[in-house]
Amino acid sequence: MKTPNMLEAKKRTNNKVNILYDEYKITNDMKIGKNKTYHIKTYGCQMNEHDTEMMCAMLEEMGYTKCDEMEEADVILLNTCAIRENAHNKVFGMLGRIKHLREKRPNIIVGLCGCMAQEEVVIDEIKNKLKWLDLVFGTHNIHRLPVLLNEVSRKKEQEIEVYSKEGDIIENLPYIRDNKFKSWVNIMYGCDKFCTYCIVPYTRGKQRSRKHEDIVREVENLIKDGVVEITLLGQNVNAYGKDLYENYGMENLLEDVAKTGIQRIKFVTSHPWDFTDKMIEIINKYDNVLPFIHLPVQSGSDRILKLMGRRYTKESYLTLFSKMREQIRNVSITTDIIVGFPGETEEDFNETLKLYEQCKFDLAYTFIYSPRVGTPAAKMKDDVSEDEKKERLARLNEKVNKYALESNKKLLNKTVSVLIEGISEKDENILTGYTDTNKLINVVGNKENIGKIVNVKVCDAKTWSLDGIIE
Ligand code: 5AD
Ligand code: SF4
């Protein structure tokens, strides 16, 4: 185990990645879950959500059944996120609750996995203060869950298995989809961009692309299984293939996936650095590639972008952005922004606001900068006060809300294409789904439309959602 170390981690890009097809196996003696239940709490990004779907499948193959109430489960797993301090705090808070639960029910097994498990500071804290925690494993050895659970239940001792290697690719892991009609499809793991604030290149390892044949085969199987929409997943999808092929990149993959005939394809997350004109061409050429792009800008100040190690300027971002808006019909573009990066001045922040005014994003996820141990930015002088950061976030969010509403209002009285996903949690007479531009919509219509892509007339537009009626 090591702490994240940028210099050391950066040496890694030429190391060989193993693609392992037979690494995951469940033998009969591993099936210890009969008459027992599990509960997984998932924090963080889509990558984690998909990892949880895999862990659910493994646990069910072991005989466990899912339990909605954590308090009643025999196995509790926390699939954690390390991206910001508050994600950390939530997990430690939850562990406090679970500790009490375990005092009442000493036979339950409690585990922690995901990105926090890849941090040495967290492992130290677990070893020193959380000796009662049964199981800890990292992002590189999810497939070992059945083996590790067996060991823990036999030995009744704390089991910590975290690889700090750069990562292999483990193929053929089962997963249980959260939604019948939609599926995540991993196309790559890890990240080699090393933005100075970000812990991901350390917790998720080196960038590793899956083989395109394996991805296409997975999509073909999903189609057979009734899946209508897939989201291709990676920290940096536009860099797909760069670590594996000479002449096969994201454009090629997107085209090959489009040709499978799956009805809807999304992809997240794009980095402005690698987004090519050919990508725009492919999005336009295939109707099943949705006109939706998540393109994190992080800041509108060139000075801050440089300190962040983003390797583009405000100007080059705006050029790419305008090209997308001009060339992709009805495109919806969303972004991520960090406020209060070390040394961000009022002037820098105003540059971000100005850029926001120019782009009028469909939506943005906004964050206050959070220092992560081991990243270069954590060592930079940070003289922006907490109050100032909060105030900047509020000012930015005003703009986010304003333009989210504005972009939704543009759809009023228009007909949009919607995948109906299910019944609204708030009202059983209302259906919910997403437009082809990734906007949440509440729909009046027949339940028989669940799982179908239908035309919906938009009759109301709010900041976070639309209302409509099936035509
Ligand atoms: N502090 C705040 N936000 C961060 N992000 C990544 N690292 C940090 C950090 N240390 C944000 C970025 C990224 C999104 C997933 O999380 O905006 O795009
Ligand atoms: Fe983190 Fe994304 Fe930058 Fe990779 S590209 S280092 S995941 S912010």
Short mmCIF file of C-alpha atoms and ligand atoms in Angstrom, two decimals:
data_model
loop_
_atom_site.label_atom_id
_atom_site.label_comp_id
_atom_site.label_asym_id
_atom_site.label_seq_id
_atom_site.Cartn_x
_atom_site.Cartn_y
_atom_site.Cartn_z
CA MET A 1 0.00 0.00 0.00
CA LYS A 2 1.22 3.49 -0.87
CA THR A 3 -0.07 7.02 -0.56
CA PRO A 4 -0.84 8.72 -3.85
CA ASN A 5 2.40 10.08 -5.26
CA MET A 6 2.18 12.05 -8.45
CA LEU A 7 5.75 11.68 -9.63
CA GLU A 8 5.74 7.96 -9.16
CA ALA A 9 2.27 7.51 -10.60
CA LYS A 10 3.17 9.47 -13.73
CA LYS A 11 5.93 7.00 -14.63
CA ARG A 12 3.35 4.36 -15.18
CA THR A 13 1.91 4.95 -18.64
CA ASN A 14 4.02 2.36 -20.48
CA ASN A 15 3.37 -0.55 -18.17
CA LYS A 16 1.56 -3.55 -19.57
CA VAL A 17 -2.10 -4.09 -18.73
CA ASN A 18 -3.43 -7.62 -18.42
CA ILE A 19 -6.88 -8.36 -19.77
CA LEU A 20 -8.17 -11.28 -17.74
CA TYR A 21 -11.18 -13.24 -18.92
CA ASP A 22 -11.36 -16.02 -16.32
CA GLU A 23 -10.45 -14.24 -13.13
CA TYR A 24 -13.92 -14.36 -11.60
CA LYS A 25 -15.29 -17.75 -10.59
CA ILE A 26 -17.78 -18.89 -8.00
CA THR A 27 -17.49 -22.44 -6.75
CA ASN A 28 -20.18 -24.22 -4.75
CA ASP A 29 -18.28 -23.92 -1.47
CA MET A 30 -18.29 -20.14 -1.86
CA LYS A 31 -22.09 -20.00 -1.81
CA ILE A 32 -22.46 -19.05 1.83
CA GLY A 33 -25.30 -16.56 1.37
CA LYS A 34 -28.32 -18.89 1.56
CA ASN A 35 -31.08 -17.36 3.74
CA LYS A 36 -28.92 -14.27 4.25
CA THR A 37 -29.29 -10.73 2.97
CA TYR A 38 -27.08 -7.84 1.85
CA HIS A 39 -27.34 -4.08 1.62
CA ILE A 40 -24.93 -1.84 -0.33
CA LYS A 41 -24.69 1.92 0.09
CA THR A 42 -23.18 3.62 -2.94
CA TYR A 43 -21.49 7.03 -2.89
CA GLY A 44 -20.09 9.03 -5.80
CA CYS A 45 -20.07 8.59 -9.54
CA GLN A 46 -21.65 6.33 -12.14
CA MET A 47 -18.55 4.18 -12.12
CA ASN A 48 -19.30 3.33 -8.50
CA GLU A 49 -22.97 2.71 -9.25
CA HIS A 50 -21.97 0.22 -11.92
CA ASP A 51 -19.44 -1.43 -9.58
CA THR A 52 -22.27 -1.84 -7.08
CA GLU A 53 -24.37 -3.56 -9.76
CA MET A 54 -21.49 -6.01 -10.16
CA MET A 55 -21.19 -6.63 -6.43
CA CYS A 56 -24.96 -7.23 -6.26
CA ALA A 57 -24.65 -9.91 -8.95
CA MET A 58 -21.71 -11.60 -7.18
CA LEU A 59 -23.52 -11.60 -3.84
CA GLU A 60 -26.65 -13.04 -5.43
CA GLU A 61 -24.60 -15.75 -7.11
CA MET A 62 -23.38 -16.56 -3.61
CA GLY A 63 -26.99 -16.99 -2.53
CA TYR A 64 -27.57 -13.67 -0.72
CA THR A 65 -30.73 -11.67 -1.39
CA LYS A 66 -30.99 -7.89 -1.46
CA CYS A 67 -32.44 -6.12 1.57
CA ASP A 68 -33.70 -2.53 1.30
CA GLU A 69 -33.24 -1.85 5.02
CA MET A 70 -29.61 -1.62 6.09
CA GLU A 71 -30.61 -2.33 9.72
CA GLU A 72 -31.84 -5.81 8.79
CA ALA A 73 -29.08 -6.95 6.44
CA ASP A 74 -26.49 -9.64 7.25
CA VAL A 75 -23.82 -8.09 5.02
CA ILE A 76 -23.43 -4.31 4.71
CA LEU A 77 -21.04 -2.81 2.17
CA LEU A 78 -20.16 0.86 1.72
CA ASN A 79 -18.97 1.55 -1.82
CA THR A 80 -17.16 4.83 -1.20
CA CYS A 81 -16.04 7.95 -3.06
CA ALA A 82 -12.87 9.97 -2.40
CA ILE A 83 -13.35 12.91 -4.70
CA ARG A 84 -14.22 15.49 -2.03
CA GLU A 85 -13.95 15.77 1.73
CA ASN A 86 -17.73 15.70 2.24
CA ALA A 87 -17.97 12.28 0.57
CA HIS A 88 -15.41 11.09 3.14
CA ASN A 89 -17.32 12.60 6.02
CA LYS A 90 -20.58 11.00 4.97
CA VAL A 91 -18.94 7.58 4.99
CA PHE A 92 -17.35 8.05 8.41
CA GLY A 93 -20.71 9.25 9.72
CA MET A 94 -22.41 6.18 8.34
CA LEU A 95 -19.73 3.92 9.85
CA GLY A 96 -20.58 5.45 13.25
CA ARG A 97 -24.20 4.39 12.80
CA ILE A 98 -23.24 0.92 11.65
CA LYS A 99 -20.94 0.44 14.65
CA HIS A 100 -23.95 0.78 16.96
CA LEU A 101 -25.89 -1.63 14.79
CA ARG A 102 -23.09 -4.15 15.00
CA GLU A 103 -23.07 -3.94 18.79
CA LYS A 104 -26.69 -5.10 18.71
CA ARG A 105 -26.15 -7.63 15.92
CA PRO A 106 -22.55 -8.86 16.31
CA ASN A 107 -22.79 -11.42 13.54
CA ILE A 108 -23.28 -9.04 10.68
CA ILE A 109 -20.37 -8.50 8.28
CA VAL A 110 -19.47 -4.89 7.46
CA GLY A 111 -17.22 -3.95 4.55
CA LEU A 112 -15.79 -0.81 2.95
CA CYS A 113 -14.73 -0.68 -0.69
CA GLY A 114 -14.39 1.80 -3.55
CA CYS A 115 -12.11 4.81 -3.88
CA MET A 116 -11.61 5.61 -0.18
CA ALA A 117 -10.14 2.15 0.31
CA GLN A 118 -7.37 3.12 -2.13
CA GLU A 119 -6.17 5.94 0.14
CA GLU A 120 -3.47 5.17 2.65
CA VAL A 121 -4.77 7.80 5.09
CA VAL A 122 -8.08 5.95 5.21
CA ILE A 123 -6.46 2.54 5.64
CA ASP A 124 -4.38 3.94 8.54
CA GLU A 125 -7.50 5.29 10.19
CA ILE A 126 -9.28 1.95 9.76
CA LYS A 127 -6.36 0.04 11.26
CA ASN A 128 -6.11 2.41 14.21
CA LYS A 129 -9.69 3.37 14.99
CA LEU A 130 -12.03 1.01 13.17
CA LYS A 131 -10.76 -2.39 14.21
CA TRP A 132 -14.32 -3.71 14.24
CA LEU A 133 -14.68 -3.25 10.46
CA ASP A 134 -14.60 -6.75 8.93
CA LEU A 135 -13.60 -6.24 5.33
CA VAL A 136 -11.80 -3.65 3.20
CA PHE A 137 -11.08 -4.03 -0.50
CA GLY A 138 -10.19 -1.57 -3.26
CA THR A 139 -11.20 -0.66 -6.80
CA HIS A 140 -8.86 -3.19 -8.44
CA ASN A 141 -10.14 -6.33 -6.75
CA ILE A 142 -13.94 -6.12 -6.74
CA HIS A 143 -13.98 -9.53 -8.41
CA ARG A 144 -12.44 -10.97 -5.24
CA LEU A 145 -15.52 -10.14 -3.15
CA PRO A 146 -16.80 -13.75 -2.90
CA VAL A 147 -13.35 -15.05 -1.85
CA LEU A 148 -12.85 -12.27 0.69
CA LEU A 149 -16.32 -12.67 2.20
CA ASN A 150 -15.68 -16.38 2.62
CA GLU A 151 -12.41 -15.67 4.39
CA VAL A 152 -13.97 -13.09 6.70
CA SER A 153 -16.87 -15.31 7.68
CA ARG A 154 -14.47 -18.20 8.41
CA LYS A 155 -11.73 -16.34 10.25
CA LYS A 156 -13.73 -13.57 11.93
CA GLU A 157 -10.70 -11.29 11.67
CA GLN A 158 -10.33 -7.98 9.88
CA GLU A 159 -9.45 -8.59 6.24
CA ILE A 160 -7.83 -5.78 4.26
CA GLU A 161 -6.95 -6.39 0.62
CA VAL A 162 -6.11 -3.28 -1.38
CA TYR A 163 -3.81 -3.46 -4.40
CA SER A 164 -1.90 -0.30 -5.12
CA LYS A 165 -0.95 -1.62 -8.57
CA GLU A 166 -2.04 0.28 -11.62
CA GLY A 167 -4.78 -2.14 -12.49
CA ASP A 168 -5.74 -4.91 -14.88
CA ILE A 169 -8.93 -5.32 -16.84
CA ILE A 170 -11.22 -7.98 -15.44
CA GLU A 171 -13.67 -9.13 -18.08
CA ASN A 172 -16.84 -11.19 -17.67
CA LEU A 173 -17.97 -9.85 -14.31
CA PRO A 174 -21.72 -10.31 -13.92
CA TYR A 175 -23.98 -7.36 -13.05
CA ILE A 176 -27.59 -6.82 -12.13
CA ARG A 177 -28.96 -3.72 -13.81
CA ASP A 178 -30.76 -1.24 -11.64
CA ASN A 179 -33.05 -0.46 -14.55
CA LYS A 180 -34.37 -3.06 -17.03
CA PHE A 181 -34.09 -0.80 -20.04
CA LYS A 182 -30.88 1.10 -19.37
CA SER A 183 -27.36 -0.10 -18.81
CA TRP A 184 -23.94 1.27 -18.03
CA VAL A 185 -21.14 -0.13 -20.17
CA ASN A 186 -17.56 0.44 -19.00
CA ILE A 187 -15.29 1.23 -21.91
CA MET A 188 -12.20 2.15 -19.92
CA TYR A 189 -10.90 2.35 -16.40
CA GLY A 190 -8.63 4.82 -14.61
CA CYS A 191 -7.30 8.16 -15.79
CA ASP A 192 -3.91 9.48 -16.90
CA LYS A 193 -4.77 13.17 -17.10
CA PHE A 194 -3.58 14.08 -13.59
CA CYS A 195 -5.53 17.29 -13.16
CA THR A 196 -3.78 18.75 -10.13
CA TYR A 197 -6.84 18.69 -7.82
CA CYS A 198 -8.03 15.20 -8.63
CA ILE A 199 -7.53 11.96 -6.71
CA VAL A 200 -9.00 9.69 -9.40
CA PRO A 201 -5.74 8.87 -11.24
CA TYR A 202 -4.46 7.49 -7.91
CA THR A 203 -7.56 5.66 -6.69
CA ARG A 204 -8.62 4.19 -10.03
CA GLY A 205 -5.17 3.62 -11.52
CA LYS A 206 -3.74 3.97 -14.98
CA GLN A 207 -5.95 4.48 -18.01
CA ARG A 208 -6.93 1.06 -19.37
CA SER A 209 -9.22 0.70 -22.39
CA ARG A 210 -11.25 -2.45 -22.87
CA LYS A 211 -10.96 -4.14 -26.26
CA HIS A 212 -13.57 -2.84 -28.68
CA GLU A 213 -14.68 -6.39 -29.53
CA ASP A 214 -15.48 -7.04 -25.86
CA ILE A 215 -17.49 -3.82 -25.60
CA VAL A 216 -19.47 -4.46 -28.79
CA ARG A 217 -20.22 -8.03 -27.68
CA GLU A 218 -21.51 -6.74 -24.35
CA VAL A 219 -23.78 -4.25 -26.13
CA GLU A 220 -25.11 -6.97 -28.45
CA ASN A 221 -25.97 -9.11 -25.44
CA LEU A 222 -27.70 -6.19 -23.75
CA ILE A 223 -29.86 -5.67 -26.86
CA LYS A 224 -30.89 -9.35 -26.68
CA ASP A 225 -31.79 -8.74 -23.06
CA GLY A 226 -34.19 -5.90 -23.95
CA VAL A 227 -31.95 -2.96 -23.14
CA VAL A 228 -32.89 0.21 -25.02
CA GLU A 229 -30.27 2.68 -23.83
CA ILE A 230 -26.62 2.35 -22.91
CA THR A 231 -24.20 4.83 -21.39
CA LEU A 232 -20.57 4.28 -22.29
CA LEU A 233 -18.58 4.95 -19.14
CA GLY A 234 -15.08 6.21 -18.52
CA GLN A 235 -13.35 9.02 -16.63
CA ASN A 236 -12.22 10.35 -19.95
CA VAL A 237 -14.06 8.63 -22.77
CA ASN A 238 -12.49 10.69 -25.55
CA ALA A 239 -9.10 9.23 -24.72
CA TYR A 240 -10.53 5.74 -25.32
CA GLY A 241 -8.11 3.44 -27.14
CA LYS A 242 -5.02 5.63 -26.80
CA ASP A 243 -3.41 3.17 -24.42
CA LEU A 244 -4.29 0.11 -26.52
CA TYR A 245 -4.44 0.85 -30.23
CA GLU A 246 -2.52 2.83 -32.84
CA ASN A 247 -5.52 3.65 -34.96
CA TYR A 248 -8.71 3.04 -33.09
CA GLY A 249 -10.20 5.74 -30.90
CA MET A 250 -13.48 6.88 -29.41
CA GLU A 251 -14.85 7.87 -32.83
CA ASN A 252 -14.35 4.32 -34.09
CA LEU A 253 -15.83 2.78 -30.96
CA LEU A 254 -18.85 5.07 -31.06
CA GLU A 255 -19.44 4.15 -34.70
CA ASP A 256 -19.11 0.41 -34.03
CA VAL A 257 -21.46 0.64 -31.05
CA ALA A 258 -23.94 2.72 -33.10
CA LYS A 259 -23.92 0.00 -35.77
CA THR A 260 -25.14 -2.61 -33.26
CA GLY A 261 -28.51 -0.89 -33.59
CA ILE A 262 -29.01 -0.24 -29.86
CA GLN A 263 -31.67 2.47 -29.73
CA ARG A 264 -29.88 5.04 -27.58
CA ILE A 265 -26.22 5.69 -26.82
CA LYS A 266 -24.84 8.19 -24.32
CA PHE A 267 -21.23 8.57 -23.24
CA VAL A 268 -19.65 10.22 -20.17
CA THR A 269 -17.35 11.95 -19.35
CA SER A 270 -15.70 13.90 -22.16
CA HIS A 271 -12.49 15.86 -21.69
CA PRO A 272 -12.25 18.94 -23.95
CA TRP A 273 -8.62 18.07 -24.71
CA ASP A 274 -9.39 14.90 -26.69
CA PHE A 275 -12.68 15.81 -28.33
CA THR A 276 -12.19 15.57 -32.11
CA ASP A 277 -14.16 16.87 -35.12
CA LYS A 278 -14.64 13.27 -36.16
CA MET A 279 -16.61 12.72 -32.92
CA ILE A 280 -19.02 15.47 -33.94
CA GLU A 281 -19.36 13.82 -37.35
CA ILE A 282 -20.25 10.46 -35.80
CA ILE A 283 -22.78 12.01 -33.40
CA ASN A 284 -24.47 13.59 -36.41
CA LYS A 285 -24.25 10.52 -38.61
CA TYR A 286 -26.02 8.11 -36.28
CA ASP A 287 -29.49 8.83 -34.90
CA ASN A 288 -28.92 6.50 -31.99
CA VAL A 289 -26.00 8.56 -30.65
CA LEU A 290 -27.77 11.11 -28.48
CA PRO A 291 -27.09 14.84 -28.85
CA PHE A 292 -25.90 15.20 -25.27
CA ILE A 293 -22.36 16.01 -24.17
CA HIS A 294 -21.03 16.41 -20.65
CA LEU A 295 -17.96 18.61 -21.12
CA PRO A 296 -16.42 19.72 -17.81
CA VAL A 297 -14.77 23.14 -18.07
CA GLN A 298 -13.81 23.45 -14.35
CA SER A 299 -12.91 27.16 -14.61
CA GLY A 300 -13.16 30.10 -17.01
CA SER A 301 -9.80 31.58 -16.02
CA ASP A 302 -6.74 30.63 -18.08
CA ARG A 303 -4.52 31.16 -15.05
CA ILE A 304 -6.54 28.72 -12.96
CA LEU A 305 -6.93 26.22 -15.83
CA LYS A 306 -3.15 26.14 -16.07
CA LEU A 307 -2.76 25.58 -12.32
CA MET A 308 -5.36 22.82 -12.60
CA GLY A 309 -3.32 21.14 -15.35
CA ARG A 310 -6.31 21.02 -17.69
CA ARG A 311 -4.22 21.68 -20.84
CA TYR A 312 -6.76 23.85 -22.66
CA THR A 313 -7.54 27.55 -22.55
CA LYS A 314 -10.84 29.34 -22.19
CA GLU A 315 -10.55 30.27 -25.87
CA SER A 316 -10.01 26.70 -27.09
CA TYR A 317 -12.87 25.48 -24.88
CA LEU A 318 -15.16 28.12 -26.35
CA THR A 319 -14.14 27.18 -29.89
CA LEU A 320 -14.99 23.53 -29.27
CA PHE A 321 -18.19 24.47 -27.50
CA SER A 322 -19.40 26.71 -30.36
CA LYS A 323 -18.57 24.03 -32.89
CA MET A 324 -20.74 21.57 -30.98
CA ARG A 325 -23.62 24.03 -30.66
CA GLU A 326 -23.45 24.96 -34.35
CA GLN A 327 -22.96 21.52 -35.80
CA ILE A 328 -25.01 19.17 -33.61
CA ARG A 329 -28.74 19.74 -33.91
CA ASN A 330 -30.49 20.46 -30.58
CA VAL A 331 -27.38 19.49 -28.64
CA SER A 332 -27.49 19.74 -24.88
CA ILE A 333 -24.18 20.50 -23.18
CA THR A 334 -23.57 20.22 -19.44
CA THR A 335 -20.44 20.90 -17.42
CA ASP A 336 -18.61 20.63 -14.09
CA ILE A 337 -17.12 23.67 -12.35
CA ILE A 338 -14.89 23.96 -9.29
CA VAL A 339 -14.92 27.24 -7.33
CA GLY A 340 -12.31 28.33 -4.82
CA PHE A 341 -9.32 26.53 -6.34
CA PRO A 342 -6.15 27.61 -4.43
CA GLY A 343 -5.38 31.22 -5.27
CA GLU A 344 -8.59 31.84 -7.25
CA THR A 345 -9.10 35.62 -7.19
CA GLU A 346 -12.33 37.52 -7.62
CA GLU A 347 -11.10 38.31 -11.11
CA ASP A 348 -10.55 34.62 -11.93
CA PHE A 349 -13.99 33.78 -10.61
CA ASN A 350 -15.56 36.53 -12.71
CA GLU A 351 -13.96 34.91 -15.76
CA THR A 352 -15.84 31.73 -14.86
CA LEU A 353 -19.11 33.65 -14.56
CA LYS A 354 -18.43 35.33 -17.89
CA LEU A 355 -17.78 32.01 -19.58
CA TYR A 356 -21.00 30.66 -18.09
CA GLU A 357 -22.91 33.62 -19.55
CA GLN A 358 -21.40 32.86 -22.93
CA CYS A 359 -22.10 29.13 -22.91
CA LYS A 360 -25.48 29.15 -21.15
CA PHE A 361 -25.04 25.50 -20.24
CA ASP A 362 -28.06 23.23 -20.06
CA LEU A 363 -26.92 22.23 -16.58
CA ALA A 364 -23.80 22.29 -14.43
CA TYR A 365 -22.52 20.38 -11.43
CA THR A 366 -20.72 22.87 -9.23
CA PHE A 367 -18.31 22.14 -6.40
CA ILE A 368 -16.24 23.93 -3.82
CA TYR A 369 -12.60 22.90 -4.18
CA SER A 370 -11.65 20.23 -1.70
CA PRO A 371 -7.95 19.46 -1.08
CA ARG A 372 -7.08 15.77 -1.52
CA VAL A 373 -4.00 14.41 0.23
CA GLY A 374 -1.21 13.53 -2.23
CA THR A 375 -2.46 15.66 -5.13
CA PRO A 376 -0.30 18.60 -6.30
CA ALA A 377 -3.04 21.18 -5.64
CA ALA A 378 -3.22 20.18 -1.97
CA LYS A 379 0.26 21.67 -1.60
CA MET A 380 -0.65 24.98 -3.26
CA LYS A 381 -1.23 28.04 -1.11
CA ASP A 382 -4.97 28.43 -0.58
CA ASP A 383 -5.85 31.88 0.69
CA VAL A 384 -9.51 31.95 -0.33
CA SER A 385 -11.65 31.90 2.81
CA GLU A 386 -14.37 29.29 3.27
CA ASP A 387 -17.03 32.02 3.36
CA GLU A 388 -15.74 33.48 0.12
CA LYS A 389 -15.87 30.04 -1.53
CA LYS A 390 -19.46 29.51 -0.39
CA GLU A 391 -20.44 32.92 -1.61
CA ARG A 392 -18.89 32.25 -5.03
CA LEU A 393 -20.67 28.91 -5.27
CA ALA A 394 -24.00 30.60 -4.53
CA ARG A 395 -23.36 33.27 -7.17
CA LEU A 396 -22.46 30.61 -9.72
CA ASN A 397 -25.47 28.46 -8.85
CA GLU A 398 -27.77 31.42 -9.50
CA LYS A 399 -26.51 31.38 -13.07
CA VAL A 400 -26.77 27.60 -13.29
CA ASN A 401 -30.42 27.72 -12.25
CA LYS A 402 -31.22 30.63 -14.51
CA TYR A 403 -29.87 28.96 -17.64
CA ALA A 404 -31.18 25.50 -16.75
CA LEU A 405 -34.68 27.00 -16.65
CA GLU A 406 -34.05 28.97 -19.81
CA SER A 407 -32.87 25.91 -21.74
CA ASN A 408 -35.84 23.87 -20.50
CA LYS A 409 -38.25 26.65 -21.47
CA LYS A 410 -36.99 26.47 -25.06
CA LEU A 411 -38.68 23.07 -25.23
CA LEU A 412 -42.14 24.35 -24.21
CA ASN A 413 -44.87 23.14 -26.62
CA LYS A 414 -42.25 21.17 -28.59
CA THR A 415 -42.30 17.43 -29.19
CA VAL A 416 -39.36 15.57 -27.65
CA SER A 417 -38.23 11.96 -27.81
CA VAL A 418 -38.40 10.27 -24.39
CA LEU A 419 -37.42 6.87 -23.04
CA ILE A 420 -40.12 6.10 -20.47
CA GLU A 421 -38.29 4.45 -17.58
CA GLY A 422 -40.96 3.85 -14.99
CA ILE A 423 -43.52 5.29 -12.62
CA SER A 424 -42.79 8.46 -10.67
CA GLU A 425 -41.93 7.91 -7.01
CA LYS A 426 -44.06 10.90 -6.05
CA ASP A 427 -47.21 10.12 -8.05
CA GLU A 428 -48.22 6.68 -9.28
CA ASN A 429 -50.24 8.17 -12.13
CA ILE A 430 -47.21 9.85 -13.62
CA LEU A 431 -44.47 8.24 -15.70
CA THR A 432 -40.87 9.44 -15.74
CA GLY A 433 -38.14 9.33 -18.30
CA TYR A 434 -35.36 11.23 -20.00
CA THR A 435 -35.39 13.13 -23.28
CA ASP A 436 -32.77 12.42 -25.92
CA THR A 437 -31.01 15.50 -24.55
CA ASN A 438 -30.85 13.95 -21.08
CA LYS A 439 -33.53 16.09 -19.45
CA LEU A 440 -35.72 14.57 -16.77
CA ILE A 441 -39.39 14.63 -17.77
CA ASN A 442 -42.60 13.71 -15.94
CA VAL A 443 -45.12 12.34 -18.37
CA VAL A 444 -48.86 11.75 -18.45
CA GLY A 445 -49.57 8.59 -20.42
CA ASN A 446 -50.30 4.88 -20.46
CA LYS A 447 -48.09 2.57 -18.36
CA GLU A 448 -47.74 0.28 -21.37
CA ASN A 449 -45.19 2.77 -22.64
CA ILE A 450 -42.66 1.88 -19.94
CA GLY A 451 -39.48 0.74 -21.68
CA LYS A 452 -40.42 2.44 -24.94
CA ILE A 453 -39.15 5.54 -26.69
CA VAL A 454 -42.14 7.80 -27.38
CA ASN A 455 -42.91 11.32 -28.56
CA VAL A 456 -43.94 13.64 -25.75
CA LYS A 457 -45.36 17.14 -26.03
CA VAL A 458 -43.76 19.40 -23.41
CA CYS A 459 -46.40 21.38 -21.49
CA ASP A 460 -44.37 22.81 -18.59
CA ALA A 461 -40.71 23.61 -17.97
CA LYS A 462 -39.09 23.93 -14.54
CA THR A 463 -35.46 24.35 -13.52
CA TRP A 464 -34.77 20.66 -12.91
CA SER A 465 -37.43 18.92 -15.00
CA LEU A 466 -40.05 19.10 -17.70
CA ASP A 467 -43.70 17.99 -17.75
CA GLY A 468 -45.32 16.51 -20.80
CA ILE A 469 -48.05 14.37 -22.37
CA ILE A 470 -47.49 11.39 -24.65
CA GLU A 471 -48.66 12.27 -28.17
N1 5AD B 1 -12.52 19.31 -5.25
C1 5AD B 1 -13.70 19.69 -5.77
N2 5AD B 1 -14.23 19.15 -6.88
C2 5AD B 1 -13.53 18.16 -7.50
N3 5AD B 1 -13.78 17.45 -8.61
C3 5AD B 1 -12.78 16.57 -8.79
N4 5AD B 1 -11.86 16.72 -7.82
C4 5AD B 1 -12.30 17.71 -7.00
C5 5AD B 1 -11.78 18.33 -5.83
N5 5AD B 1 -10.62 17.95 -5.30
C6 5AD B 1 -14.97 17.66 -9.46
C7 5AD B 1 -14.58 18.03 -10.89
C8 5AD B 1 -14.91 16.79 -11.65
C9 5AD B 1 -16.08 16.24 -10.87
C10 5AD B 1 -16.38 14.81 -11.11
O1 5AD B 1 -15.71 16.47 -9.53
O2 5AD B 1 -15.40 19.11 -11.30
O3 5AD B 1 -15.23 17.06 -13.01
FE1 SF4 B 2 -9.80 13.74 -12.48
FE2 SF4 B 2 -11.31 13.93 -14.68
FE3 SF4 B 2 -8.98 15.27 -14.52
FE4 SF4 B 2 -8.99 12.56 -14.77
S1 SF4 B 2 -9.72 14.12 -16.28
S2 SF4 B 2 -7.73 13.76 -13.39
S3 SF4 B 2 -10.81 12.02 -13.54
S4 SF4 B 2 -10.87 15.59 -13.28
#
